[in-house]
Each structure stands twice: as C-alpha cells, then as structure tokens.
Coordinates of C-alpha atoms in Angstrom, one line a residue:
P251 CA 81.1 54.0 -1.8
S252 CA 83.0 56.9 -3.1
E253 CA 81.9 60.8 -2.6
E254 CA 81.0 60.9 -6.1
I255 CA 78.7 57.8 -6.1
I256 CA 76.8 59.2 -2.8
T257 CA 76.4 62.5 -4.4
L258 CA 74.9 60.5 -7.4
M259 CA 72.8 58.6 -5.2
W260 CA 71.3 61.9 -3.2
S261 CA 70.6 63.5 -6.6
F262 CA 68.5 60.6 -8.0
V263 CA 66.6 60.7 -4.5
V264 CA 65.8 64.3 -4.7
S265 CA 65.0 64.5 -8.6
I266 CA 63.2 61.3 -9.3
Y267 CA 60.2 62.8 -7.2
S268 CA 59.8 65.4 -10.0
I269 CA 59.9 62.7 -12.5
G270 CA 57.2 60.9 -10.9
G271 CA 55.3 64.0 -10.8
L272 CA 55.5 64.2 -14.4
L273 CA 54.4 60.8 -15.1
G274 CA 51.4 61.2 -12.7
S275 CA 50.2 64.5 -14.5
L276 CA 50.4 62.9 -18.0
S277 CA 48.2 60.0 -16.8
A278 CA 45.6 62.4 -14.7
G279 CA 43.3 63.1 -17.8
Y280 CA 43.0 59.7 -19.2
L281 CA 42.3 58.0 -15.6
S282 CA 40.0 60.8 -14.5
V283 CA 37.9 60.2 -17.5
R284 CA 38.4 56.4 -17.9
F285 CA 37.5 55.7 -14.5
G286 CA 36.0 58.8 -13.0
R287 CA 37.3 61.0 -10.2
K288 CA 36.5 59.3 -7.6
K289 CA 37.7 56.1 -8.4
A290 CA 41.0 57.6 -9.8
M291 CA 41.5 59.4 -6.6
L292 CA 41.2 56.0 -5.0
F293 CA 43.7 54.5 -7.1
T294 CA 46.2 57.5 -6.2
N295 CA 46.3 55.8 -2.8
I296 CA 48.3 52.7 -4.3
P297 CA 51.6 54.5 -5.4
A298 CA 51.0 56.6 -1.9
L299 CA 50.8 53.5 0.3
L300 CA 53.6 51.7 -1.8
S301 CA 55.9 54.7 -1.5
A302 CA 55.6 54.6 2.2
T303 CA 56.2 51.0 2.4
L304 CA 59.2 51.1 0.5
M305 CA 60.9 54.3 2.0
G306 CA 60.0 53.1 5.6
L307 CA 61.4 49.8 5.4
S308 CA 64.4 51.0 3.3
R309 CA 66.7 51.1 6.5
L310 CA 65.6 47.6 7.7
C311 CA 66.4 46.1 4.3
G312 CA 69.6 48.2 4.0
S313 CA 68.4 49.3 0.4
F314 CA 68.7 53.0 -0.6
E315 CA 67.1 51.8 -4.3
M316 CA 64.0 51.3 -2.1
I317 CA 64.0 55.3 -1.3
I318 CA 64.6 56.1 -4.9
A319 CA 62.0 53.9 -5.9
G320 CA 59.6 55.0 -3.0
R321 CA 60.3 58.7 -4.1
L322 CA 59.2 57.8 -7.6
F323 CA 55.8 56.5 -6.6
S324 CA 55.4 59.5 -4.0
G325 CA 55.8 61.8 -7.2
V326 CA 53.4 60.0 -9.0
C327 CA 50.6 60.2 -6.2
G328 CA 51.5 63.8 -5.2
G329 CA 52.4 63.0 -1.7
K330 CA 48.9 63.1 -1.0
L331 CA 48.7 66.8 -0.5
A332 CA 50.5 66.4 3.1
F333 CA 53.5 66.2 5.1
L334 CA 55.5 65.9 2.0
P335 CA 56.5 69.0 -0.5
V336 CA 53.9 68.4 -3.4
V337 CA 54.8 68.6 -7.3
L338 CA 51.8 70.8 -8.3
N339 CA 51.2 68.7 -11.6
S340 CA 51.1 65.2 -9.7
L341 CA 48.3 62.6 -10.4
A342 CA 46.4 63.3 -7.0
L343 CA 46.5 67.0 -7.1
N344 CA 45.3 67.2 -10.6
I345 CA 42.4 64.7 -10.1
H346 CA 41.4 66.1 -6.8
L347 CA 41.3 69.7 -8.1
M348 CA 38.6 68.5 -10.7
Y349 CA 36.7 66.4 -8.4
A350 CA 36.6 69.4 -5.8
G351 CA 35.6 71.8 -8.4
E352 CA 33.1 70.1 -9.9
C353 CA 31.4 68.8 -6.7
A354 CA 31.1 72.2 -5.4
P355 CA 28.3 74.7 -6.3
R356 CA 29.0 77.6 -8.3
K357 CA 29.1 80.3 -5.7
L358 CA 31.8 78.0 -3.6
R359 CA 33.7 76.9 -6.6
G360 CA 36.3 79.5 -6.1
L361 CA 37.0 79.0 -2.2
I362 CA 36.9 75.3 -2.6
A363 CA 39.5 75.2 -5.3
I364 CA 41.7 77.4 -3.3
T365 CA 41.8 74.7 -0.4
A366 CA 44.4 72.7 -2.4
S367 CA 46.9 75.4 -2.2
T368 CA 46.1 75.8 1.6
A369 CA 46.7 71.9 2.0
T370 CA 49.9 72.1 0.4
A371 CA 51.1 74.9 2.4
I372 CA 50.0 73.1 5.5
G373 CA 51.4 70.1 4.5
K374 CA 54.9 71.7 3.7
F375 CA 54.6 73.2 7.2
V376 CA 53.9 69.8 8.8
G377 CA 56.7 68.1 6.8
F378 CA 59.4 70.7 8.1
A379 CA 58.2 70.4 11.7
L380 CA 58.2 66.8 11.6
G381 CA 61.8 66.9 10.4
L382 CA 63.3 69.0 13.1
R383 CA 65.6 66.8 15.3
E384 CA 63.4 67.1 18.3
V385 CA 60.6 65.3 16.3
L386 CA 61.6 62.7 13.7
G387 CA 64.5 64.1 12.2
V388 CA 67.0 62.0 13.8
D389 CA 69.0 58.9 12.9
A390 CA 66.7 56.6 14.8
L391 CA 63.2 57.8 13.5
W392 CA 64.0 59.0 10.1
P393 CA 62.3 55.6 8.3
I394 CA 59.1 56.7 10.4
L395 CA 59.2 60.2 9.1
M396 CA 59.7 59.0 5.2
A397 CA 56.4 56.5 5.8
V398 CA 54.3 59.0 7.4
N399 CA 52.5 60.0 4.2
A400 CA 50.8 56.9 4.5
L401 CA 48.5 58.5 6.8
P402 CA 46.5 60.8 4.7
A403 CA 46.4 58.2 2.1
L404 CA 44.7 55.7 4.5
V405 CA 42.4 58.8 5.7
Q406 CA 41.1 59.1 2.0
L407 CA 41.1 55.3 1.3
L408 CA 38.6 55.0 4.2
T409 CA 36.6 57.8 3.7
L410 CA 36.3 58.7 -0.2
P411 CA 34.1 55.6 -0.8
F412 CA 31.3 57.3 1.0
F413 CA 31.4 60.2 -1.2
P414 CA 29.5 60.3 -4.6
D415 CA 31.3 61.0 -8.1
S416 CA 31.4 64.2 -9.4
P417 CA 28.2 65.4 -10.8
R418 CA 29.6 66.8 -13.9
Y419 CA 31.4 63.3 -14.9
L420 CA 28.4 61.6 -14.3
L421 CA 26.3 63.6 -16.7
I422 CA 28.8 64.6 -19.3
D423 CA 31.1 61.6 -19.5
K424 CA 28.9 58.8 -18.3
K425 CA 25.3 60.3 -19.5
D426 CA 23.7 59.5 -16.3
K427 CA 21.5 62.5 -15.3
E428 CA 19.6 60.4 -12.8
G429 CA 23.0 59.5 -11.3
C430 CA 23.8 63.6 -11.5
I431 CA 20.6 64.6 -9.9
K432 CA 21.3 62.0 -6.8
A433 CA 25.0 63.2 -6.5
V434 CA 24.2 66.9 -6.5
K435 CA 21.3 66.3 -3.8
Q436 CA 23.8 64.2 -1.5
L437 CA 26.6 67.0 -1.7
W438 CA 24.5 70.1 -1.8
G439 CA 21.3 69.0 0.1
D440 CA 17.8 69.0 -0.9
G441 CA 16.6 72.1 -2.9
D442 CA 16.4 73.4 -6.5
H443 CA 19.6 73.0 -8.0
M444 CA 18.1 72.8 -11.7
A445 CA 20.1 76.0 -12.7
E446 CA 23.7 74.3 -12.2
I447 CA 22.1 71.1 -13.7
D448 CA 21.3 73.0 -16.8
D449 CA 24.5 74.6 -17.1
M450 CA 26.2 71.2 -17.1
M451 CA 23.7 69.9 -19.9
A452 CA 24.3 73.0 -22.1
E453 CA 28.2 72.2 -21.6
Q454 CA 27.1 68.6 -22.6
E455 CA 25.4 69.9 -25.8
A456 CA 28.4 72.5 -26.6
I457 CA 30.9 69.7 -26.7
R458 CA 29.2 66.6 -28.2
G459 CA 30.9 65.0 -30.7
E460 CA 34.2 66.7 -29.9
K461 CA 37.2 64.5 -29.0
A462 CA 39.1 65.3 -25.8
K463 CA 42.3 67.6 -26.4
S464 CA 45.7 66.4 -25.7
V465 CA 48.4 68.5 -24.7
C466 CA 49.6 69.3 -27.9
D467 CA 46.2 70.5 -29.1
L468 CA 46.2 72.9 -25.9
F469 CA 49.8 74.6 -26.7
R470 CA 48.0 74.9 -30.5
D471 CA 44.9 76.6 -29.2
K472 CA 45.1 80.2 -29.9
A473 CA 42.0 81.1 -27.9
V474 CA 43.8 79.8 -24.6
R475 CA 47.3 81.2 -25.5
W476 CA 47.6 83.9 -22.9
Q477 CA 46.0 81.9 -20.2
L478 CA 48.5 79.5 -20.8
I479 CA 51.4 81.5 -21.0
T480 CA 50.0 83.3 -17.6
L481 CA 50.0 80.1 -15.9
F482 CA 53.0 78.7 -17.2
L483 CA 55.1 82.1 -16.0
V484 CA 53.3 82.0 -12.7
S485 CA 54.0 78.3 -11.8
S486 CA 57.7 78.7 -13.1
C487 CA 58.3 81.9 -11.1
M488 CA 57.0 79.9 -7.7
Q489 CA 60.1 77.6 -8.2
F490 CA 62.4 80.7 -8.0
I491 CA 61.3 82.3 -5.0
G492 CA 62.4 80.2 -2.3
V493 CA 59.0 79.1 -1.3
N494 CA 60.1 75.7 0.5
V495 CA 62.9 77.6 2.6
V496 CA 60.1 80.0 3.7

C-alpha cells in the first residue's frame, strides 16, 4: 500500500480505541442498572477477551483489520485497567468505580475509589515496560504484547463470581433488603452496620419515583453545574500534559 494508506491504517488503529471508550461509557449506566454492577463487570470481560484474541491472532491471519477491531473492543471494555492505556470513560472503569465505591464502608470509600487511578498508573507503567525491545516489543513477540490484556480479564472472570453484588444496588435498584444485609456482612464482616444501611434506605426514599437522569439532564441540572465544569476541565487538561509519555 501507499504511504498515505499506511498512515490512514495507523490512524484508525490509534483512534478507534477512543471511539470504543465512548461507546463503552454510553452503555455503562444502562448495563449497571439492568444487570447489576457485578454482572455488568463480568460482561466487560467478553470484549476484553475478544480484543486480545483478535489482536493476538492478527499476524497469524495477516489481517490489520483484526487489530483495528481488537482495539475497538479493547476501548469498549477499557483495557481491564491494566497493561494498556485506559480511556477513563470506558465501560469497565465506570462500572468498577460504582461497584468499588458502593461496596466500601463509608470511612474507606475515598481510599477505595482512588485505587482505580493507582491501577491505571501501574497498568500504563507495566504496558510501557512490556513494550520495550528487551521484553516483548520486538518483531517476533508483538502479537503476544497485544494479547496480554487477556490476563487481568481472566483473573476477574475467575474471581469476581465469589464476591457479592453491590449492597446499594441490591437495596435501591432490586429492593432486596435481605440480600443487601447479607452482602454487607460478607463484605464488611459481622458487626453493627445499620447506620450505613439506614443511609441507603434514606437515599431510597429520597429518590423514590424519580426516573434515571440522562446525560442531557445532567448538563441541564444547575445544581451540579460547577462540579461538572470542574471535572470536565480537570479531565480535559490531563490529556494535554503528556501523562502517557511520563
């Protein structure tokens, strides 16, 4: 192919990941409510494993289109928070933050939520390290490098079924108070956790009868206007400071 076609192919390979992240972020809210946080996180392993398979076999099949498709699926699932740079609005990360935050006790919620950023940083570092020519960044091994994000997907697929669903989801979305209490005890151990459960019940009463807000509703809600602008500016500036290079 000509140099222009090669440049176009590379552009698709690089940019399609962000398009996948956009698609994943748009479906995260629906999937997390429709199937629950835990099942939705299990579903994210499907595009993760599919992307690893497509990219890992692309050289054997002689198909650059498989790399483009694999990058799209990898963007949808968010790279499993490791080994590949993560689109911060992807399906897996959105649902992971919901699940981790809702499963954590109130005094540890902030600490647990920040572990996603820590995992993202570690994942980027591991990805760059594995991409060195002394490791997997050579002509004979790059398909393995492209498929290595299957490892965290498999770990999650094998371990997550042993965890309960989010207590908040069970109580507010499923109206299952007994299931919520059982999940709380499994996550936090025996003890008096009624204060947290009462907070969730108060939230349930406060939002009773309200429909879920869409993205457009969020932009029109003046109550969260400044919080939204702040998060938008911080997230946008992160893309211009060379964080990936660092």
